[in-house]
Amino acid sequence: MDLESSNLEISSERLDLAEKDLRTVGFHIVENVITAEDADKARQATLDLAETEAQNGKGSIYGEDKIRRVWALVSKGTIFCQLIQHPTVIAIWKRFLGEDVIASTFTANIVGPGAPAGGWHIDYPYWAMSPPFPEGSLTGQTVWMLDDFTPDNGPTACIPNSHKMLRRPKPGEAEKHQMAVATAPKGSILFTNGAIWHQCLPNTTKQSRVGLLGMYNRSVIYPQEDMPRQLTDQQLENQSDMLKQLLGRKMEFRDPDNDLTWRRTETGFDTPDAS
Ligand SMILES: O=C(O)CCC(=O)C(=O)O
Ligand SMILES: [Fe+2]
């Protein structure tokens, strides 16, 4: 399944603005990164996958059993392999997180009809860290909108500037601040500073709201999902260098005592240097 795709190039002026927003207010929306037709294709692929997983007892369900998560998308469809390395996404995260950026997790979050709010939180790795968190740019979240995000269908909401608090919200604290609601046409992306306080809002409509969540890290931060294991060695062979980098398959682990360099494989480590 190939993306028709639009807007592959992002201008350097737009990159400057995205970076500035991610550092200041903490988020930035790029509209129509892919066409509505491509968003529809990705949405259908996601819903088919979720349906199969529901039948097989896979995936996770939360939010009064109305929000469904599909994990480890890279192994579950070529369209997801394309989206995780979309040039606009890579350009923004390379700018914010460095040329050696890696992926931490790529999942679907399907907010079903009648779902409650997801609950204010911060994402991994921050929830796994003791505050105060380090300043600067460590991670970034990418919310692919595969439906039009409207005020009523469970859009993502953020507390502007909350990433500067360098800690998680206390219970009831986020509610005291003015939130910003990310509404945009399907095919758009909400980029957020990984330390921002956020949640999905209630879905009071009769349709599911489908979003994909791609978290990207500076390469020194251990990913949330075991990204290197998402594709087999054989599946990875014909993939781009960018995807290999995102999955942590190009990362080098030096073994100076034996004058070797190790890299991750589908199950463990291998060294191209070994004879
Ligand atoms: O799907 C969304 O709008 C956000 C969900 C979220 O924040 C999460 O799953 O960590
Ligand atoms: Fe989140």
Short mmCIF file of C-alpha atoms and ligand atoms in Angstrom, two decimals:
data_model
loop_
_atom_site.label_atom_id
_atom_site.label_comp_id
_atom_site.label_asym_id
_atom_site.label_seq_id
_atom_site.Cartn_x
_atom_site.Cartn_y
_atom_site.Cartn_z
CA MET A 1 0.00 0.00 0.00
CA ASP A 2 1.69 3.19 -1.12
CA LEU A 3 1.00 6.70 -0.04
CA GLU A 4 0.11 9.13 -2.81
CA SER A 5 1.31 11.81 -0.48
CA SER A 6 1.52 15.53 -0.64
CA ASN A 7 3.71 18.14 0.95
CA LEU A 8 6.78 15.90 1.18
CA GLU A 9 9.01 18.92 1.42
CA ILE A 10 8.83 21.23 4.38
CA SER A 11 10.41 24.66 3.95
CA SER A 12 13.26 25.76 6.19
CA GLU A 13 11.11 28.71 7.35
CA ARG A 14 8.42 26.28 8.46
CA LEU A 15 11.02 24.13 10.22
CA ASP A 16 12.26 27.21 12.08
CA LEU A 17 8.70 27.96 13.18
CA ALA A 18 8.00 24.37 14.24
CA GLU A 19 11.18 24.24 16.29
CA LYS A 20 10.43 27.60 17.91
CA ASP A 21 6.89 26.50 18.81
CA LEU A 22 8.08 23.17 20.23
CA ARG A 23 10.55 25.00 22.47
CA THR A 24 8.25 27.88 23.49
CA VAL A 25 4.55 26.98 23.62
CA GLY A 26 5.36 23.25 23.33
CA PHE A 27 3.45 22.14 20.21
CA HIS A 28 3.01 22.81 16.51
CA ILE A 29 0.45 21.60 13.95
CA VAL A 30 1.29 20.98 10.30
CA GLU A 31 -1.89 20.61 8.29
CA ASN A 32 -2.41 18.20 5.38
CA VAL A 33 0.93 16.40 5.59
CA ILE A 34 -0.72 13.58 3.67
CA THR A 35 -3.80 13.76 1.46
CA ALA A 36 -7.29 12.99 2.79
CA GLU A 37 -7.25 9.85 0.58
CA ASP A 38 -4.02 8.63 2.19
CA ALA A 39 -5.41 9.41 5.63
CA ASP A 40 -8.48 7.32 4.75
CA LYS A 41 -6.26 4.41 3.66
CA ALA A 42 -4.23 4.57 6.86
CA ARG A 43 -7.41 4.87 8.93
CA GLN A 44 -8.93 1.79 7.32
CA ALA A 45 -5.69 -0.19 7.76
CA THR A 46 -5.67 0.82 11.44
CA LEU A 47 -9.30 -0.11 12.04
CA ASP A 48 -8.87 -3.49 10.27
CA LEU A 49 -5.87 -4.22 12.45
CA ALA A 50 -7.68 -3.19 15.62
CA GLU A 51 -10.62 -5.42 14.70
CA THR A 52 -8.35 -8.43 14.12
CA GLU A 53 -6.51 -7.79 17.37
CA ALA A 54 -9.78 -7.43 19.28
CA GLN A 55 -10.87 -10.83 17.96
CA ASN A 56 -7.53 -12.36 18.96
CA GLY A 57 -7.41 -10.76 22.40
CA LYS A 58 -4.41 -8.57 21.45
CA GLY A 59 -3.82 -4.84 21.92
CA SER A 60 -4.98 -2.86 24.95
CA ILE A 61 -8.26 -1.30 25.88
CA TYR A 62 -8.86 1.47 28.43
CA GLY A 63 -11.09 4.53 28.99
CA GLU A 64 -14.18 2.57 30.07
CA ASP A 65 -13.29 0.01 27.38
CA LYS A 66 -13.83 2.64 24.68
CA ILE A 67 -10.23 3.53 23.77
CA ARG A 68 -8.20 0.93 21.94
CA ARG A 69 -4.44 0.81 21.45
CA VAL A 70 -2.63 -1.10 18.72
CA TRP A 71 1.05 -1.56 19.57
CA ALA A 72 4.15 -2.08 17.43
CA LEU A 73 2.71 -0.78 14.16
CA VAL A 74 5.90 -1.02 12.10
CA SER A 75 5.55 -4.78 11.77
CA LYS A 76 1.85 -4.57 10.95
CA GLY A 77 1.63 -2.88 7.55
CA THR A 78 3.75 -1.14 4.93
CA ILE A 79 1.70 2.05 5.30
CA PHE A 80 2.93 2.34 8.90
CA CYS A 81 6.54 1.84 7.76
CA GLN A 82 6.00 4.76 5.42
CA LEU A 83 4.34 7.02 7.95
CA ILE A 84 6.94 6.54 10.69
CA GLN A 85 9.63 7.84 8.31
CA HIS A 86 7.57 10.50 6.52
CA PRO A 87 9.99 13.25 5.39
CA THR A 88 8.09 16.03 7.19
CA VAL A 89 8.18 14.09 10.45
CA ILE A 90 11.85 13.24 10.09
CA ALA A 91 12.79 16.83 9.18
CA ILE A 92 11.08 18.20 12.29
CA TRP A 93 12.48 15.62 14.68
CA LYS A 94 15.99 15.82 13.24
CA ARG A 95 15.85 19.53 13.89
CA PHE A 96 14.52 19.13 17.45
CA LEU A 97 16.24 15.91 18.53
CA GLY A 98 19.35 15.68 16.35
CA GLU A 99 20.34 13.92 13.13
CA ASP A 100 20.66 10.61 15.01
CA VAL A 101 17.00 10.64 16.17
CA ILE A 102 15.40 7.25 16.88
CA ALA A 103 11.82 6.07 17.29
CA SER A 104 10.57 5.13 20.74
CA THR A 105 7.11 3.82 19.96
CA PHE A 106 4.59 3.85 17.11
CA THR A 107 1.04 2.91 18.06
CA ALA A 108 -2.58 3.61 17.20
CA ASN A 109 -4.95 5.24 19.66
CA ILE A 110 -8.58 4.78 18.65
CA VAL A 111 -10.91 6.90 20.74
CA GLY A 112 -14.31 5.26 20.36
CA PRO A 113 -17.78 6.82 20.52
CA GLY A 114 -18.67 7.86 24.07
CA ALA A 115 -15.08 7.55 25.33
CA PRO A 116 -14.18 9.67 28.36
CA ALA A 117 -11.12 11.93 28.50
CA GLY A 118 -7.87 9.97 28.56
CA GLY A 119 -6.56 11.78 31.66
CA TRP A 120 -3.85 14.45 31.87
CA HIS A 121 -0.37 12.96 31.75
CA ILE A 122 3.10 13.12 30.24
CA ASP A 123 4.49 10.40 28.01
CA TYR A 124 7.47 8.07 28.39
CA PRO A 125 10.34 8.59 29.12
CA TYR A 126 9.25 11.44 31.39
CA TRP A 127 6.82 9.38 33.46
CA ALA A 128 9.69 7.00 34.14
CA MET A 129 12.02 9.79 35.31
CA SER A 130 12.33 11.51 38.67
CA PRO A 131 11.59 15.22 38.52
CA PRO A 132 12.99 17.74 37.97
CA PHE A 133 13.40 16.58 34.38
CA PRO A 134 16.39 17.79 32.37
CA GLU A 135 15.76 20.94 30.34
CA GLY A 136 15.98 20.94 26.57
CA SER A 137 14.67 18.64 23.88
CA LEU A 138 14.77 14.94 24.71
CA THR A 139 11.69 13.51 23.00
CA GLY A 140 8.82 14.54 20.76
CA GLN A 141 5.35 13.16 20.14
CA THR A 142 3.75 12.96 16.69
CA VAL A 143 -0.05 12.67 16.58
CA TRP A 144 -1.18 11.66 13.09
CA MET A 145 -4.80 12.71 12.63
CA LEU A 146 -6.46 10.06 10.49
CA ASP A 147 -9.85 11.68 11.08
CA ASP A 148 -10.67 15.37 11.12
CA PHE A 149 -9.94 16.26 14.76
CA THR A 150 -12.90 18.33 15.99
CA PRO A 151 -13.68 19.69 19.49
CA ASP A 152 -16.17 16.84 20.05
CA ASN A 153 -14.51 13.67 18.72
CA GLY A 154 -11.73 13.16 21.24
CA PRO A 155 -9.00 15.49 19.93
CA THR A 156 -5.67 15.82 21.69
CA ALA A 157 -5.45 18.73 24.15
CA CYS A 158 -2.24 20.23 25.57
CA ILE A 159 -1.47 22.70 28.35
CA PRO A 160 0.64 25.37 26.61
CA ASN A 161 4.08 25.87 28.20
CA SER A 162 3.60 22.98 30.65
CA HIS A 163 6.78 21.26 29.38
CA LYS A 164 8.68 24.03 31.16
CA MET A 165 7.43 22.76 34.54
CA LEU A 166 9.83 19.81 34.15
CA ARG A 167 7.55 17.53 36.17
CA ARG A 168 4.31 15.62 35.80
CA PRO A 169 0.98 17.33 36.65
CA LYS A 170 -0.35 16.78 40.17
CA PRO A 171 -3.90 15.39 40.30
CA GLY A 172 -6.33 18.24 39.45
CA GLU A 173 -3.53 20.63 38.52
CA ALA A 174 -3.81 20.61 34.71
CA GLU A 175 -7.53 21.48 34.93
CA LYS A 176 -6.61 24.86 36.44
CA HIS A 177 -4.83 25.90 33.25
CA GLN A 178 -6.23 26.96 29.87
CA MET A 179 -5.87 24.07 27.43
CA ALA A 180 -5.23 24.24 23.71
CA VAL A 181 -7.27 21.79 21.63
CA ALA A 182 -5.64 20.38 18.50
CA THR A 183 -8.25 20.51 15.75
CA ALA A 184 -7.25 20.09 12.11
CA PRO A 185 -8.28 18.19 8.98
CA LYS A 186 -7.42 14.51 8.57
CA GLY A 187 -3.90 14.05 7.24
CA SER A 188 -2.55 16.72 9.60
CA ILE A 189 -0.02 16.19 12.41
CA LEU A 190 0.20 17.61 15.91
CA PHE A 191 3.85 17.69 17.00
CA THR A 192 4.47 18.12 20.72
CA ASN A 193 7.40 18.58 23.02
CA GLY A 194 7.61 15.20 24.79
CA ALA A 195 7.41 16.84 28.23
CA ILE A 196 4.05 18.54 27.63
CA TRP A 197 0.98 17.82 29.78
CA HIS A 198 -1.74 16.46 27.50
CA GLN A 199 -4.66 14.07 27.05
CA CYS A 200 -7.31 13.08 24.52
CA LEU A 201 -10.66 14.75 25.24
CA PRO A 202 -14.00 12.90 25.43
CA ASN A 203 -15.49 11.67 22.18
CA THR A 204 -19.15 12.64 22.27
CA THR A 205 -19.76 11.74 18.61
CA LYS A 206 -20.92 8.43 17.15
CA GLN A 207 -17.69 7.79 15.19
CA SER A 208 -14.28 6.56 16.30
CA ARG A 209 -11.45 9.07 16.20
CA VAL A 210 -8.34 7.38 14.86
CA GLY A 211 -4.89 8.74 15.68
CA LEU A 212 -1.38 7.33 15.36
CA LEU A 213 1.20 8.22 18.00
CA GLY A 214 4.87 8.25 17.03
CA MET A 215 7.28 9.12 19.80
CA TYR A 216 10.84 10.00 18.79
CA ASN A 217 13.85 10.23 21.10
CA ARG A 218 17.34 11.52 21.14
CA SER A 219 19.37 8.42 20.37
CA VAL A 220 20.78 8.16 23.90
CA ILE A 221 17.32 7.57 25.38
CA TYR A 222 16.17 3.98 25.53
CA PRO A 223 12.94 3.46 23.52
CA GLN A 224 9.63 2.53 25.13
CA GLU A 225 8.84 -0.32 22.74
CA ASP A 226 11.57 -2.76 21.68
CA MET A 227 11.89 -1.03 18.32
CA PRO A 228 14.88 -3.06 16.99
CA ARG A 229 12.80 -6.25 17.23
CA GLN A 230 9.81 -4.94 15.28
CA LEU A 231 11.11 -6.19 11.94
CA THR A 232 13.02 -9.42 11.30
CA ASP A 233 16.49 -9.21 9.80
CA GLN A 234 15.01 -10.33 6.49
CA GLN A 235 12.17 -7.81 6.58
CA LEU A 236 14.66 -5.06 7.35
CA GLU A 237 17.02 -5.90 4.50
CA ASN A 238 15.19 -3.89 1.82
CA GLN A 239 14.15 -1.04 4.09
CA SER A 240 15.63 2.45 4.02
CA ASP A 241 18.61 3.51 6.10
CA MET A 242 16.26 5.95 7.82
CA LEU A 243 13.96 3.19 9.01
CA LYS A 244 16.98 1.17 10.19
CA GLN A 245 18.16 4.21 12.13
CA LEU A 246 14.72 4.82 13.65
CA LEU A 247 14.51 1.21 14.78
CA GLY A 248 17.95 1.42 16.42
CA ARG A 249 19.42 -1.11 13.98
CA LYS A 250 22.31 1.17 13.00
CA MET A 251 23.33 1.94 16.55
CA GLU A 252 26.81 0.74 17.37
CA PHE A 253 27.83 -0.84 20.67
CA ARG A 254 31.62 -0.83 20.97
CA ASP A 255 33.44 -3.78 22.49
CA PRO A 256 36.97 -2.35 22.78
CA ASP A 257 38.41 -5.35 24.66
CA ASN A 258 37.72 -7.50 21.62
CA ASP A 259 38.03 -4.73 19.05
CA LEU A 260 34.48 -5.39 17.86
CA THR A 261 31.35 -3.37 17.18
CA TRP A 262 27.97 -4.93 17.85
CA ARG A 263 24.57 -4.08 16.42
CA ARG A 264 21.08 -5.20 17.31
CA THR A 265 19.45 -8.01 15.31
CA GLU A 266 15.88 -9.29 15.48
CA THR A 267 16.71 -11.38 18.54
CA GLY A 268 19.98 -10.19 20.00
CA PHE A 269 23.28 -8.76 18.84
CA ASP A 270 25.54 -9.47 15.91
CA THR A 271 28.88 -8.12 14.84
CA PRO A 272 29.66 -7.57 11.19
CA ASP A 273 33.36 -7.55 12.21
CA ALA A 274 33.40 -11.12 13.57
CA SER A 275 34.91 -13.78 11.40
O1 LIG B 1 -4.66 9.96 21.15
C1 LIG B 1 -4.44 11.06 21.66
O2 LIG B 1 -5.01 12.08 21.32
C2 LIG B 1 -3.43 11.17 22.78
C3 LIG B 1 -3.26 9.91 23.53
C4 LIG B 1 -2.11 9.97 24.48
O3 LIG B 1 -1.73 10.99 24.94
C5 LIG B 1 -1.39 8.75 24.82
O4 LIG B 1 -1.84 7.66 24.50
O5 LIG B 1 -0.30 8.85 25.43
FE FE B 2 0.17 10.76 25.88
#
